[in-house]
Coordinates of C-alpha atoms in Angstrom, one line a residue:
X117 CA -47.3 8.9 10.9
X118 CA -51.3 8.9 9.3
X119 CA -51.2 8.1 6.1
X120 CA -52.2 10.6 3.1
X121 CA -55.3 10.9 2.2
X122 CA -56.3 10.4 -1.7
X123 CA -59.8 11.0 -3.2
X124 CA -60.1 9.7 -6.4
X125 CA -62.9 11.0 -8.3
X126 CA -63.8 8.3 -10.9
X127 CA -62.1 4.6 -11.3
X128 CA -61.7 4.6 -15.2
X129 CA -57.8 3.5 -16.2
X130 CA -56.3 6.6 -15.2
X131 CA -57.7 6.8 -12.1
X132 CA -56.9 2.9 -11.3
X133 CA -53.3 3.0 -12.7
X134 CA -52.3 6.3 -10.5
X135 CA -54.5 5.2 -7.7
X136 CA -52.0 1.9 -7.4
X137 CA -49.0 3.7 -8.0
X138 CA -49.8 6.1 -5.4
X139 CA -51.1 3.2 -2.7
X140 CA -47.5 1.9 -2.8
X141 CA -46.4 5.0 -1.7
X142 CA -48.2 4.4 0.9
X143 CA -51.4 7.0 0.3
X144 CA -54.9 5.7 1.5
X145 CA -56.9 5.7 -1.5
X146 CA -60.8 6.1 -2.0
X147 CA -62.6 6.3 -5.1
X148 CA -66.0 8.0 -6.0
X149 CA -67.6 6.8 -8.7
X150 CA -71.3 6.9 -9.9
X151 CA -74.4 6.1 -7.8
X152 CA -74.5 2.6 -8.2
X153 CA -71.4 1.7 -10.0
X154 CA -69.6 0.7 -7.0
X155 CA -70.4 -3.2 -7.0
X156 CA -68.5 -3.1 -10.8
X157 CA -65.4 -1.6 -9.3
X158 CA -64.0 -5.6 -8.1
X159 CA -61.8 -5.5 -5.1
X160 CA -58.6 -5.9 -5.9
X161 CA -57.9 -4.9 -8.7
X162 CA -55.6 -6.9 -11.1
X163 CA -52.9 -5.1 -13.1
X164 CA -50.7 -6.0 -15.9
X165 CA -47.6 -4.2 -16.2
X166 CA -45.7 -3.9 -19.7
X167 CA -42.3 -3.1 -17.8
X168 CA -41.5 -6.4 -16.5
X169 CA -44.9 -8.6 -18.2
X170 CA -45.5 -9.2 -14.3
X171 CA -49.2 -9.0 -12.4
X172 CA -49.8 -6.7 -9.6
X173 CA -52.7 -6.6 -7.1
X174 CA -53.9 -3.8 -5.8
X175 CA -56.3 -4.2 -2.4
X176 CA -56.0 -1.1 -0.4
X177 CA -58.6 0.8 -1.7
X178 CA -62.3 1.7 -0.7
X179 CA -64.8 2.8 -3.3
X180 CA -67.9 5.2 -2.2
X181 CA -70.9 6.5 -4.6
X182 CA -72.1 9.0 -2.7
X183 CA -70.2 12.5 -2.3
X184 CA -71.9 12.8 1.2
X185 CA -70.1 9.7 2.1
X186 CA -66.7 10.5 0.5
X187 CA -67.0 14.6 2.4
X188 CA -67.1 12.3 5.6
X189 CA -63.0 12.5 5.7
X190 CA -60.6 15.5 5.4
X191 CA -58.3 14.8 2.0
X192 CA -54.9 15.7 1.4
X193 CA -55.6 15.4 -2.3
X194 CA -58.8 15.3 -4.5
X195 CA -57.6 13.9 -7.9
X196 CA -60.6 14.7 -10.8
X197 CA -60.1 12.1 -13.7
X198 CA -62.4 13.3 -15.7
X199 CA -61.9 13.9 -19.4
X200 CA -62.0 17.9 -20.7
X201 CA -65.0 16.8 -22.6
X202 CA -66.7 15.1 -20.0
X203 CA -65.8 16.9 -16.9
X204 CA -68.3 20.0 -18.5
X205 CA -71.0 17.8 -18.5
X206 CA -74.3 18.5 -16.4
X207 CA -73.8 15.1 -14.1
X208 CA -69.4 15.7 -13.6
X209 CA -70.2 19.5 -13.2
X210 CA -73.1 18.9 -10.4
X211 CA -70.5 16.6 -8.5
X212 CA -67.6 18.6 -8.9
X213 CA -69.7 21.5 -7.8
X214 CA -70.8 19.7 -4.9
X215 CA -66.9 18.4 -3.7
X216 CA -66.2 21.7 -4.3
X217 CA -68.4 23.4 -1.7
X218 CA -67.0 20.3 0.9
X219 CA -63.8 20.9 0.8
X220 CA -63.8 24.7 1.1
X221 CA -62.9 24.6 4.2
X222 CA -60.5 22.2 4.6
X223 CA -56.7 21.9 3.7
X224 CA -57.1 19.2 0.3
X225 CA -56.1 20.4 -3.1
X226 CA -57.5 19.6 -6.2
X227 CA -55.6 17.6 -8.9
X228 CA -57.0 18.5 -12.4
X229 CA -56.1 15.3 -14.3
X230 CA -58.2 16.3 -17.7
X231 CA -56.6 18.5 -19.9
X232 CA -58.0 21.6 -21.1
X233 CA -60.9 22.3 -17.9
X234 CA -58.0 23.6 -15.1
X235 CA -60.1 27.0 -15.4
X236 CA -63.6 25.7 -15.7
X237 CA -63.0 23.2 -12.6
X238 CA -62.0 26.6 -10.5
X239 CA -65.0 28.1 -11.8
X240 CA -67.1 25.6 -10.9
X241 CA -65.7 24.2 -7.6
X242 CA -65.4 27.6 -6.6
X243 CA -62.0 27.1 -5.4
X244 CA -59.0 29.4 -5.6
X245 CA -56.1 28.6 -8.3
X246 CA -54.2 28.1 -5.7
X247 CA -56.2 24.9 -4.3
X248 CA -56.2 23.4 -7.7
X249 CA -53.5 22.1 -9.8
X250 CA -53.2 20.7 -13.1
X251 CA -51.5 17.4 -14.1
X252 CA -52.0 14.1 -16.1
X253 CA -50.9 10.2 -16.4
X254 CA -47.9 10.0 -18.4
X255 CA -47.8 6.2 -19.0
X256 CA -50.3 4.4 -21.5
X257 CA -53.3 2.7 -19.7
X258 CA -56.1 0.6 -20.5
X259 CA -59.0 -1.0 -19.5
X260 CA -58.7 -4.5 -20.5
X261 CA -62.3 -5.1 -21.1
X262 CA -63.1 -2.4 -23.3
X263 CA -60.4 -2.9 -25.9
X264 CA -58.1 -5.6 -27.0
X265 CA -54.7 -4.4 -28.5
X266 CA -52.2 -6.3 -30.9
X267 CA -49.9 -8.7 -29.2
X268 CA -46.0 -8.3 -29.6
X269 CA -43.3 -9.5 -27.3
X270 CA -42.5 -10.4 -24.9
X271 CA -46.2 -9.5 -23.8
X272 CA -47.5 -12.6 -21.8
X273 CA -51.3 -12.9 -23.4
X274 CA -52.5 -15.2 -20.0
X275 CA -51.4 -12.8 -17.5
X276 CA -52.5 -9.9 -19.9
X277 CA -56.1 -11.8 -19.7
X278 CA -55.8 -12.0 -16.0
X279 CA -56.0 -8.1 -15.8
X280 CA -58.6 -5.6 -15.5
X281 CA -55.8 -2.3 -16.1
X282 CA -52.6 -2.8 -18.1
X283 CA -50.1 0.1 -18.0
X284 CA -46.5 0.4 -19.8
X285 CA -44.1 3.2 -18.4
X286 CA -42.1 5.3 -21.1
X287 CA -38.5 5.8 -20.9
X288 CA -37.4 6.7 -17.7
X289 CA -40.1 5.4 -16.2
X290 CA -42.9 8.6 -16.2
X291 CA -46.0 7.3 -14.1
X292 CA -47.3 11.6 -13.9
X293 CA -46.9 14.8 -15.2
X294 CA -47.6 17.9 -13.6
X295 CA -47.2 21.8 -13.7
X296 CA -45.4 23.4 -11.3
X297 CA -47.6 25.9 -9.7
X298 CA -49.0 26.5 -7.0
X299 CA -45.5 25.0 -6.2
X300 CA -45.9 24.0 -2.3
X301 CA -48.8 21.5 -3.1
X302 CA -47.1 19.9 -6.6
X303 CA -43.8 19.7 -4.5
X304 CA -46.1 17.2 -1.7
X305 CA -48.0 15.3 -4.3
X306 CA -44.4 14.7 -6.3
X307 CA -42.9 13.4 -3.3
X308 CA -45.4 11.5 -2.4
X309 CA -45.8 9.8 -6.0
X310 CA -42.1 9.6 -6.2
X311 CA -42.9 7.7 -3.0
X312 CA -44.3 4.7 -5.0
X313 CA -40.4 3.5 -6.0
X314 CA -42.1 2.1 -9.3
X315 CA -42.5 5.4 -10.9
X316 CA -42.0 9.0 -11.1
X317 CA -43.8 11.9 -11.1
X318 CA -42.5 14.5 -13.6
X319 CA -42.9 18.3 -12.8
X320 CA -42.8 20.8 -15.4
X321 CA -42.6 24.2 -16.0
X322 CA -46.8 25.7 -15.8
X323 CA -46.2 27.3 -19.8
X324 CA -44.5 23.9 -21.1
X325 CA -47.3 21.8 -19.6
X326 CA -50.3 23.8 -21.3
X327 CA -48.0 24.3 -24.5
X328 CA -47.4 20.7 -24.5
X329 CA -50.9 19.4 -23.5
X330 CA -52.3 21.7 -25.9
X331 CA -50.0 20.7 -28.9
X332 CA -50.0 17.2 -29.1
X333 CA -54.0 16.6 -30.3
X334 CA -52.7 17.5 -34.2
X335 CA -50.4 14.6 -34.2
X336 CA -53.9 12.8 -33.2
X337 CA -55.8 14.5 -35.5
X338 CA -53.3 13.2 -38.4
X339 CA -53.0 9.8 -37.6
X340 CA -57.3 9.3 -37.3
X341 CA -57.3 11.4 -40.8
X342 CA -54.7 8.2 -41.9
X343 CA -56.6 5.5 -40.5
X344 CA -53.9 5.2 -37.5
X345 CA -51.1 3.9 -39.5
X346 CA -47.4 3.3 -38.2
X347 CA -45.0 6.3 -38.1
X348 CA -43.4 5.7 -40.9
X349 CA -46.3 5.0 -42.7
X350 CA -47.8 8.4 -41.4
X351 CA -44.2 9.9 -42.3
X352 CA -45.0 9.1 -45.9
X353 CA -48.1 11.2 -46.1
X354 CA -46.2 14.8 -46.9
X355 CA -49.6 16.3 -46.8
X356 CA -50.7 15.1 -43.6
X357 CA -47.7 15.7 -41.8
X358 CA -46.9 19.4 -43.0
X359 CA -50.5 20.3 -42.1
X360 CA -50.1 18.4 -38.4
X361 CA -46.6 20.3 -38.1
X362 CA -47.9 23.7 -38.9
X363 CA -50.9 23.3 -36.7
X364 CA -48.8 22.3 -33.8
X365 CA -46.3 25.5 -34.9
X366 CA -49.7 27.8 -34.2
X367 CA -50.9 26.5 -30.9
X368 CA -47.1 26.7 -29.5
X369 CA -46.3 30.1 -30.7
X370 CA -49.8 31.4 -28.9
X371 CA -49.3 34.6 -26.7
X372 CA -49.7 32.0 -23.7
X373 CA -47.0 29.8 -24.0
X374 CA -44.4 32.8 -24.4
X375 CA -41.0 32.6 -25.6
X376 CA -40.4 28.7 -24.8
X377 CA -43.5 28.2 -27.5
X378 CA -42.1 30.8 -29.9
X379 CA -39.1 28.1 -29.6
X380 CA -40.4 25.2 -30.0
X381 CA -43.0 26.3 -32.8
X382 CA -39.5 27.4 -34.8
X383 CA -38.4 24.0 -34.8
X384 CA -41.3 22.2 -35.3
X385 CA -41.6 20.7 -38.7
X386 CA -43.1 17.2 -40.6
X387 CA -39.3 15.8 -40.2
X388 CA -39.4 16.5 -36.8
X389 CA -42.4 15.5 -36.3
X390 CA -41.6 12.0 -37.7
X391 CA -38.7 11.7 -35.5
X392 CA -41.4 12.5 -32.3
X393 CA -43.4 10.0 -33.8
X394 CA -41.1 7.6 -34.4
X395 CA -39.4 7.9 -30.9
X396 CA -42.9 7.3 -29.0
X397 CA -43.4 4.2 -30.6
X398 CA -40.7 2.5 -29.8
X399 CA -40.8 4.0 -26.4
X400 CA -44.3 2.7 -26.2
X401 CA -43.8 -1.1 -27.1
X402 CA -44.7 -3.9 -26.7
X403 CA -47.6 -1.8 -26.5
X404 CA -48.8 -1.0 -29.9
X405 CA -48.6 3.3 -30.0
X406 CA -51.3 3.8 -32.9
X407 CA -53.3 1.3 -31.8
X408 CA -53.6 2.7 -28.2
X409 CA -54.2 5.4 -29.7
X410 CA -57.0 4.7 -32.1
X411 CA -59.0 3.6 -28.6
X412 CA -58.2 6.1 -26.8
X413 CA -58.1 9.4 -29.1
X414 CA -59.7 8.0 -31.7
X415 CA -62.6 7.3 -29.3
X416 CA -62.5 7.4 -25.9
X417 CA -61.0 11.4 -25.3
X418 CA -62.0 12.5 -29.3
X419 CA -64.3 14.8 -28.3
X420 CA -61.9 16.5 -25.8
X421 CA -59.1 16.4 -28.0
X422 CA -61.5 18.9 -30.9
X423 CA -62.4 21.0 -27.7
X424 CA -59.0 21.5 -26.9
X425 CA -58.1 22.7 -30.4
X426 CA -61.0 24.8 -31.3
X427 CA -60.4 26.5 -27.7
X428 CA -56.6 26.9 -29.2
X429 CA -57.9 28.1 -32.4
X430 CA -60.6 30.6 -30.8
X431 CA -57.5 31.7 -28.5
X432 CA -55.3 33.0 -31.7
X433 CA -58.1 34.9 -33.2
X434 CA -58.9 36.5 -30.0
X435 CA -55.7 37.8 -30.1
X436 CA -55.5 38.7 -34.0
X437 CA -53.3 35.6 -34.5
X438 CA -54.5 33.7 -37.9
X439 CA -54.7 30.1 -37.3
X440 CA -55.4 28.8 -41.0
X441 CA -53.1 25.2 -40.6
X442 CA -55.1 24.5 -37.3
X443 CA -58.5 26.2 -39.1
X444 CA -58.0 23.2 -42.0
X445 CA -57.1 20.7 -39.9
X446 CA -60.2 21.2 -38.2
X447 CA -62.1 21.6 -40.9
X448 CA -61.3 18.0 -42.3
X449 CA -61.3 16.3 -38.9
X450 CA -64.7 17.3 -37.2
X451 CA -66.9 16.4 -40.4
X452 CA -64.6 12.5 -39.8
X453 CA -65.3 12.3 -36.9
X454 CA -68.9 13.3 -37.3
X455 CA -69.2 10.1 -39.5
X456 CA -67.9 8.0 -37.2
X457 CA -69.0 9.1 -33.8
X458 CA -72.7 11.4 -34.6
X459 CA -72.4 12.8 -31.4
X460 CA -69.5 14.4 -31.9
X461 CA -70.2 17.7 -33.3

């Protein structure tokens, strides 16, 4: 039996730690990544993994620069890693548009790994929505290099070294996420990840997954405006927290995420939210949660994550829904991060 084929469009820590995950489940993996970038994606690649502190190679990969090279073979999957923010960029939006008209014609389906551009990547691969789907990594991921967390047990700090990715799995082992429509597609990819026997590929109802990826960037929002403190530290700040819990009550109980957000906006609260908080940090360690999370959303996806809620925001007026928690969190949290990051705007 051939093997399935996997395009991976761009080779950042996402794209490494699912790549692996799915080459053990025995997918033939190629990456495209920018003109010229290929001689700094090393092969293999050297992982660390949280779960059992262990390092894991991973060798069966080829990496191409050139979308005329990668349109050369007929995928199964085309996975776009992407960030929301960046993926609307001119240089992501030429090469998507450019995949897109390549694999018209063939059987691959797109795998929207960036949260809040599932209808701008149909728009601009020109692709029906039932070619494209949406999902993300749910597990914590890192490039080494670019960012050196604190160290608790029983992380091993030489083998940690060794790495160029380091991923920790949550709870019952989540490696992806992903909503459940068009449902043939998500139902190969899942087996296929499930493959792996390292992980598990998680698929969700299409409404949870937007309410849920569209949710979660207040509790972001709230721990940058605090500095990224621990939970409980954060759970101290009654201020912070009812603001964050309202704001998340508004984005769930949108028109879009139907009676399932009505639901979960009722029981949304800043005690519940400190439970939530509470519960992914210690599901998170050793890896440090806030400070993961001061790279990564306090930097690396910031901009996304204040797309993601003005779009939220802009949604709920649309439909004569008042958004004032969501309208004063932003209002606080753009002008910070416009001091720390001018190009964020």
């Amino acid at each position: 039996m051939s093997k399935p084929l996997v395009l991976i469009v761009g080779a950042g820590a996402l794209g490494l730690a699912t790549g692996y995950h799915l080459s053990l489940a025995g997918a033939d993996i190629t990456y495209l990544v920018r003109p010229g970038r290929k001689a700094a994606l090393p092969n293999p690649q050297t992982l660390y993994c949280y779960d059992d502190q262990q390092l894991k190679s991973f060798a069966d990969f080829q990496a191409l620069d050139s979308v005329a090279d990668a349109l050369t073979r007929e995928y199964d999957f085309v996975l776009v890693t992407f960030d929301g923010a960046t993926s609307r960029g001119a240089e992501a939006s030429a090469l998507l548009r450019s995949l897109g008209d390549g694999i018209r014609r063939t059987a691959a389906t797109v795998l929207v790994c960036g949260v809040g551009v599932f209808d701008y990547t149909c728009q601009v691969m020109a692709l029906p929505e039932e070619r494209v789907m949406e999902g993300t990594m749910a597990m914590l991921s890192y490039q080494t290099s670019r960012v050196t967390l604190p160290l608790n047990p029983p992380t091993d700090p030489r083998k940690l070294a060794a790495a160029t990715i380091a991923y920790k799995h949550m709870g019952d082992k989540p490696g992806f996420m992903i909503a459940d429509k068009p449902s043939q597609p998500v139902r190969k990819f899942a087996d296929l990840y499930n493959s792996c026997g390292a992980s598990k590929c998680n698929v969700v109802n299409s409404t949870v997954y937007k309410m849920f990826t569209s949710s979660i960037f207040p509790i972001m929002a709230i721990f940058d405006l605090a500095g990224w403190p621990d939970a409980a530290t954060l759970a101290k700040d009654r201020t912070l927290m009812s603001l964050g819990a309202k704001a998340m009550a508004e984005i769930m109980s949108l028109p879009e995420h139907g009676w399932r957000g009505k639901l979960a906006a009722w029981v949304i609260n800043r005690f519940t939210l400190a439970r939530i908080n509470a519960g992914m940090e210690k599901s998170c360690l050793p890896v440090d949660y806030s400070a993961f999370n001061e790279f990564h959303h306090g930097g690396k996806v910031r901009e996304q994550d204040i797309l993601v809620m003005r779009n939220s925001a802009q949604s709920g007026r649309s439909q004569g829904k008042a958004m004032p928690a969501l309208d004063q969190l932003l209002d606080r949290y753009e002008p910070h991060c416009s001091r720390d990051e001018p190009g964020v705007r």
